[in-house]
Structure formats: structure tokens, C-alpha cells
Tab-separated table of N, CA, C and O in Angstrom:
chain	number	residue	atom	x	y	z
J	1	MET	N	64.431	105.090	19.773
J	1	MET	CA	64.112	105.994	18.717
J	1	MET	C	64.209	105.253	17.386
J	1	MET	O	65.174	104.554	17.127
J	2	ILE	N	63.218	105.421	16.553
J	2	ILE	CA	63.233	104.813	15.228
J	2	ILE	C	63.828	105.807	14.248
J	2	ILE	O	63.342	106.923	14.106
J	3	LEU	N	64.895	105.405	13.597
J	3	LEU	CA	65.546	106.271	12.627
J	3	LEU	C	65.037	105.929	11.238
J	3	LEU	O	65.069	104.773	10.831
J	4	PRO	N	64.560	106.915	10.498
J	4	PRO	CA	64.058	106.625	9.163
J	4	PRO	C	65.185	106.467	8.172
J	4	PRO	O	66.262	107.019	8.340
J	5	GLN	N	64.915	105.712	7.151
J	5	GLN	CA	65.819	105.603	6.018
J	5	GLN	C	65.136	106.362	4.877
J	5	GLN	O	64.004	106.082	4.537
J	6	LYS	N	65.825	107.300	4.311
J	6	LYS	CA	65.273	108.075	3.214
J	6	LYS	C	66.296	108.149	2.097
J	6	LYS	O	67.495	108.063	2.332
J	7	ILE	N	65.799	108.302	0.882
J	7	ILE	CA	66.688	108.497	-0.248
J	7	ILE	C	66.272	109.770	-0.977
J	7	ILE	O	65.103	110.135	-1.006
J	8	ALA	N	67.244	110.460	-1.538
J	8	ALA	CA	66.963	111.699	-2.263
J	8	ALA	C	66.249	111.370	-3.563
J	8	ALA	O	66.627	110.460	-4.285
J	9	GLN	N	65.210	112.131	-3.863
J	9	GLN	CA	64.441	111.940	-5.081
J	9	GLN	C	64.682	113.037	-6.102
J	9	GLN	O	64.237	112.949	-7.216
J	10	GLY	N	65.327	114.093	-5.705
J	10	GLY	CA	65.594	115.165	-6.646
J	10	GLY	C	66.073	116.407	-5.927
J	10	GLY	O	65.695	116.654	-4.786
J	11	ILE	N	66.940	117.140	-6.589
J	11	ILE	CA	67.458	118.381	-6.032
J	11	ILE	C	67.210	119.475	-7.057
J	11	ILE	O	67.592	119.338	-8.223
J	12	THR	N	66.522	120.531	-6.614
J	12	THR	CA	66.233	121.651	-7.509
J	12	THR	C	66.601	122.957	-6.820
J	12	THR	O	66.617	123.048	-5.596
J	13	THR	N	66.896	123.968	-7.623
J	13	THR	CA	67.149	125.303	-7.100
J	13	THR	C	65.812	126.023	-7.004
J	13	THR	O	64.978	125.918	-7.904
J	14	VAL	N	65.598	126.745	-5.895
J	14	VAL	CA	64.346	127.493	-5.719
J	14	VAL	C	64.643	128.950	-5.395
J	14	VAL	O	65.676	129.269	-4.803
J	15	ASP	N	63.741	129.801	-5.772
J	15	ASP	CA	63.824	131.218	-5.433
J	15	ASP	C	63.283	131.372	-4.015
J	15	ASP	O	62.130	131.000	-3.750
J	16	PRO	N	64.062	131.894	-3.075
J	16	PRO	CA	63.581	132.030	-1.692
J	16	PRO	C	62.276	132.827	-1.586
J	16	PRO	O	61.469	132.571	-0.695
J	17	ASP	N	62.049	133.756	-2.510
J	17	ASP	CA	60.818	134.546	-2.480
J	17	ASP	C	59.596	133.716	-2.863
J	17	ASP	O	58.464	134.163	-2.670
J	18	GLU	N	59.810	132.533	-3.412
J	18	GLU	CA	58.695	131.680	-3.835
J	18	GLU	C	58.428	130.529	-2.870
J	18	GLU	O	57.589	129.672	-3.130
J	19	ILE	N	59.133	130.499	-1.732
J	19	ILE	CA	58.893	129.461	-0.726
J	19	ILE	C	57.543	129.745	-0.061
J	19	ILE	O	57.287	130.853	0.401
J	20	THR	N	56.683	128.742	-0.031
J	20	THR	CA	55.337	128.899	0.524
J	20	THR	C	55.282	128.427	1.975
J	20	THR	O	56.207	127.771	2.464
J	21	GLU	N	54.175	128.744	2.635
J	21	GLU	CA	53.969	128.264	4.009
J	21	GLU	C	53.980	126.741	4.032
J	21	GLU	O	54.531	126.138	4.951
J	22	ASP	N	53.393	126.105	3.020
J	22	ASP	CA	53.388	124.646	2.949
J	22	ASP	C	54.810	124.109	2.794
J	22	ASP	O	55.180	123.132	3.435
J	23	ASP	N	55.617	124.755	1.939
J	23	ASP	CA	57.022	124.365	1.793
J	23	ASP	C	57.734	124.437	3.138
J	23	ASP	O	58.477	123.528	3.509
J	24	ALA	N	57.517	125.535	3.853
J	24	ALA	CA	58.178	125.743	5.141
J	24	ALA	C	57.786	124.660	6.142
J	24	ALA	O	58.635	124.099	6.830
J	25	ARG	N	56.488	124.336	6.221
J	25	ARG	CA	56.025	123.294	7.151
J	25	ARG	C	56.613	121.935	6.796
J	25	ARG	O	57.034	121.183	7.669
J	26	ARG	N	56.673	121.612	5.506
J	26	ARG	CA	57.243	120.331	5.095
J	26	ARG	C	58.733	120.249	5.416
J	26	ARG	O	59.279	119.163	5.593
J	27	ALA	N	59.385	121.406	5.519
J	27	ALA	CA	60.809	121.447	5.868
J	27	ALA	C	61.022	121.458	7.385
J	27	ALA	O	62.151	121.488	7.850
J	28	GLY	N	59.922	121.478	8.150
J	28	GLY	CA	60.033	121.435	9.602
J	28	GLY	C	60.000	122.789	10.276
J	28	GLY	O	60.214	122.891	11.474
J	29	ALA	N	59.712	123.843	9.519
J	29	ALA	CA	59.645	125.194	10.082
J	29	ALA	C	58.186	125.568	10.341
J	29	ALA	O	57.272	125.049	9.697
J	30	ALA	N	57.977	126.470	11.272
J	30	ALA	CA	56.625	126.912	11.605
J	30	ALA	C	56.094	127.942	10.608
J	30	ALA	O	54.883	128.126	10.499
J	31	SER	N	56.994	128.603	9.894
J	31	SER	CA	56.575	129.647	8.950
J	31	SER	C	57.663	129.844	7.897
J	31	SER	O	58.786	129.359	8.047
J	32	VAL	N	57.306	130.587	6.859
J	32	VAL	CA	58.289	130.925	5.826
J	32	VAL	C	59.423	131.735	6.451
J	32	VAL	O	60.600	131.497	6.176
J	33	ALA	N	59.081	132.670	7.321
J	33	ALA	CA	60.104	133.507	7.960
J	33	ALA	C	61.098	132.639	8.743
J	33	ALA	O	62.304	132.870	8.685
J	34	GLU	N	60.590	131.649	9.459
J	34	GLU	CA	61.475	130.764	10.220
J	34	GLU	C	62.359	129.942	9.281
J	34	GLU	O	63.551	129.752	9.542
J	35	ALA	N	61.792	129.458	8.190
J	35	ALA	CA	62.580	128.685	7.217
J	35	ALA	C	63.674	129.545	6.602
J	35	ALA	O	64.820	129.120	6.483
J	36	LEU	N	63.341	130.762	6.228
J	36	LEU	CA	64.331	131.652	5.620
J	36	LEU	C	65.419	132.039	6.618
J	36	LEU	O	66.591	132.147	6.255
J	37	ALA	N	65.046	132.212	7.882
J	37	ALA	CA	66.030	132.569	8.910
J	37	ALA	C	67.018	131.433	9.144
J	37	ALA	O	68.152	131.675	9.564
J	38	ALA	N	66.613	130.198	8.852
J	38	ALA	CA	67.482	129.039	9.069
J	38	ALA	C	68.464	128.818	7.923
J	38	ALA	O	69.393	128.022	8.054
J	39	LEU	N	68.269	129.521	6.818
J	39	LEU	CA	69.174	129.352	5.680
J	39	LEU	C	70.538	129.916	6.010
J	39	LEU	O	70.662	130.944	6.670
J	40	ARG	N	71.563	129.241	5.544
J	40	ARG	CA	72.932	129.697	5.770
J	40	ARG	C	73.460	130.313	4.493
J	40	ARG	O	72.959	130.074	3.403
J	41	GLY	N	74.517	131.062	4.635
J	41	GLY	CA	75.125	131.674	3.467
J	41	GLY	C	74.734	133.137	3.351
J	41	GLY	O	74.133	133.715	4.257
J	42	THR	N	75.083	133.705	2.237
J	42	THR	CA	74.796	135.115	2.001
J	42	THR	C	73.681	135.251	0.971
J	42	THR	O	73.452	134.337	0.172
J	43	PRO	N	72.980	136.391	0.996
J	43	PRO	CA	71.942	136.608	-0.016
J	43	PRO	C	72.541	136.454	-1.412
J	43	PRO	O	73.675	136.844	-1.670
J	44	GLY	N	71.795	135.857	-2.278
J	44	GLY	CA	72.264	135.644	-3.634
J	44	GLY	C	72.808	134.247	-3.875
J	44	GLY	O	72.918	133.820	-5.017
J	45	GLN	N	73.171	133.542	-2.786
J	45	GLN	CA	73.604	132.156	-2.967
J	45	GLN	C	72.372	131.300	-3.262
J	45	GLN	O	71.270	131.597	-2.804
J	46	PRO	N	72.547	130.220	-4.016
J	46	PRO	CA	71.391	129.393	-4.367
J	46	PRO	C	70.784	128.700	-3.144
J	46	PRO	O	71.466	128.393	-2.180
J	47	VAL	N	69.481	128.493	-3.231
J	47	VAL	CA	68.732	127.740	-2.226
J	47	VAL	C	68.243	126.478	-2.934
J	47	VAL	O	67.718	126.550	-4.045
J	48	TYR	N	68.427	125.344	-2.297
J	48	TYR	CA	68.073	124.069	-2.920
J	48	TYR	C	66.918	123.402	-2.186
J	48	TYR	O	66.823	123.460	-0.969
J	49	ARG	N	66.056	122.750	-2.954
J	49	ARG	CA	65.006	121.896	-2.401
J	49	ARG	C	65.435	120.464	-2.697
J	49	ARG	O	65.703	120.108	-3.839
J	50	ILE	N	65.496	119.662	-1.646
J	50	ILE	CA	65.886	118.258	-1.788
J	50	ILE	C	64.671	117.403	-1.442
J	50	ILE	O	64.176	117.446	-0.317
J	51	GLY	N	64.176	116.659	-2.405
J	51	GLY	CA	63.045	115.769	-2.188
J	51	GLY	C	63.519	114.457	-1.595
J	51	GLY	O	64.540	113.912	-2.007
J	52	LEU	N	62.816	113.954	-0.592
J	52	LEU	CA	63.172	112.697	0.066
J	52	LEU	C	62.024	111.719	-0.012
J	52	LEU	O	60.862	112.112	-0.041
J	53	GLU	N	62.361	110.444	-0.025
J	53	GLU	CA	61.353	109.391	-0.037
J	53	GLU	C	61.666	108.411	1.083
J	53	GLU	O	62.805	107.986	1.252
J	54	TRP	N	60.639	108.054	1.856
J	54	TRP	CA	60.775	107.088	2.940
J	54	TRP	C	60.995	105.711	2.324
J	54	TRP	O	60.266	105.284	1.439
J	55	VAL	N	62.027	105.011	2.798
J	55	VAL	CA	62.292	103.664	2.289
J	55	VAL	C	62.285	102.616	3.396
J	55	VAL	O	62.596	101.467	3.145
J	56	GLY	N	61.948	103.003	4.616
J	56	GLY	CA	61.836	102.036	5.699
J	56	GLY	C	62.686	102.401	6.900
J	56	GLY	O	63.397	103.387	6.908
J	57	GLU	N	62.561	101.562	7.925
J	57	GLU	CA	63.324	101.787	9.141
J	57	GLU	C	64.782	101.429	8.920
J	57	GLU	O	65.117	100.583	8.102
J	58	ASP	N	65.626	102.038	9.695
J	58	ASP	CA	67.056	101.774	9.639
J	58	ASP	C	67.312	100.357	10.141
J	58	ASP	O	66.947	100.016	11.264
J	59	PRO	N	67.935	99.482	9.336
J	59	PRO	CA	68.153	98.102	9.769
J	59	PRO	C	69.099	97.981	10.962
J	59	PRO	O	69.115	96.957	11.639
J	60	ARG	N	69.846	99.030	11.264
J	60	ARG	CA	70.748	98.979	12.421
J	60	ARG	C	69.983	98.945	13.736
J	60	ARG	O	70.522	98.527	14.761
J	61	ILE	N	68.715	99.364	13.713
J	61	ILE	CA	67.909	99.329	14.942
J	61	ILE	C	67.779	97.902	15.433
J	61	ILE	O	68.026	97.602	16.596
J	62	ALA	N	67.393	96.991	14.550
J	62	ALA	CA	67.235	95.591	14.940
J	62	ALA	C	68.576	94.999	15.364
J	62	ALA	O	68.651	94.241	16.333
J	63	LEU	N	69.621	95.336	14.659
J	63	LEU	CA	70.944	94.814	15.010
J	63	LEU	C	71.391	95.296	16.386
J	63	LEU	O	71.979	94.532	17.149
J	64	SER	N	71.105	96.544	16.720
J	64	SER	CA	71.562	97.079	18.003
J	64	SER	C	70.776	96.518	19.181
J	64	SER	O	71.245	96.548	20.308
J	65	SER	N	69.583	95.990	18.925
J	65	SER	CA	68.787	95.440	20.026
J	65	SER	C	69.154	93.991	20.315
J	65	SER	O	68.697	93.413	21.294
J	66	ASP	N	69.990	93.378	19.475
J	66	ASP	CA	70.424	92.000	19.686
J	66	ASP	C	71.670	92.008	20.569
J	66	ASP	O	72.744	92.415	20.145
J	67	ASP	N	71.510	91.552	21.807
J	67	ASP	CA	72.638	91.586	22.749
J	67	ASP	C	73.387	90.252	22.836
J	67	ASP	O	74.231	90.066	23.692
J	68	ASP	N	73.113	89.337	21.916
J	68	ASP	CA	73.804	88.047	21.904
J	68	ASP	C	75.079	88.179	21.081
J	68	ASP	O	75.131	87.866	19.901
J	69	LEU	N	76.123	88.671	21.731
J	69	LEU	CA	77.374	88.904	21.036
J	69	LEU	C	78.119	87.609	20.727
J	69	LEU	O	78.946	87.566	19.817
J	70	ALA	N	77.836	86.534	21.464
J	70	ALA	CA	78.530	85.278	21.250
J	70	ALA	C	78.249	84.720	19.848
J	70	ALA	O	79.094	84.062	19.260
J	71	ALA	N	77.084	85.012	19.329
J	71	ALA	CA	76.717	84.483	18.012
J	71	ALA	C	77.545	85.119	16.895
J	71	ALA	O	77.703	84.525	15.833
J	72	THR	N	78.105	86.303	17.141
J	72	THR	CA	78.849	86.982	16.086
J	72	THR	C	80.318	87.168	16.442
J	72	THR	O	81.065	87.710	15.647
J	73	ALA	N	80.740	86.711	17.607
J	73	ALA	CA	82.125	86.894	18.025
J	73	ALA	C	83.039	85.964	17.231
J	73	ALA	O	82.669	84.828	16.936
J	74	PRO	N	84.221	86.438	16.871
J	74	PRO	CA	85.156	85.563	16.146
J	74	PRO	C	85.638	84.443	17.055
J	74	PRO	O	85.666	84.584	18.275
J	75	ASP	N	86.025	83.339	16.439
J	75	ASP	CA	86.562	82.205	17.216
J	75	ASP	C	87.887	82.600	17.850
J	75	ASP	O	88.665	83.356	17.269
J	76	ASP	N	88.140	82.043	19.031
J	76	ASP	CA	89.435	82.292	19.684
J	76	ASP	C	90.529	81.565	18.900
J	76	ASP	O	90.332	80.442	18.447
J	77	PRO	N	91.704	82.180	18.773
J	77	PRO	CA	92.795	81.526	18.038
J	77	PRO	C	93.355	80.348	18.790
J	77	PRO	O	93.284	80.138	19.904
């Protein structure tokens, strides 16, 4: 599995009544209703939109595929 590396680009407060179908799809929901149902908390609490930017693959992927532990093992005392 390739894990993405993302960084936050901005956090804003949004009115839940103004969430669009496009917003919901970009958040991974099939509809606005599904996105709203996934929100936690009580009515009246703020809802935040967090913008993310792709910055590349997780460098730990390449490290985990290297099984040559002898190259990085500490010297024996």
C-alpha cells in the first residue's frame, strides 16, 4: 500500500448547511447527507474544512522494503 504524504494548507470554519455535493465527494462521502452523518459532536459545534496538499509518497515505504538489516545494525561491542 502506498501511503500519501500530505500537508495542511488551511483550516476554515464552514456552515454545515452550505456543504455541497462536491464538498462531500472530496471528503470521501457519497452525498452531503452521508458527510453530515459522519460529523461528530452536537449541533452548534463548529465544523472545519481542512485543505490538504499532496507532497509525495511516504519515505518509510522504501525503507520498509529494504531487508538488509546488516547494513544498519550497530557494531557488536
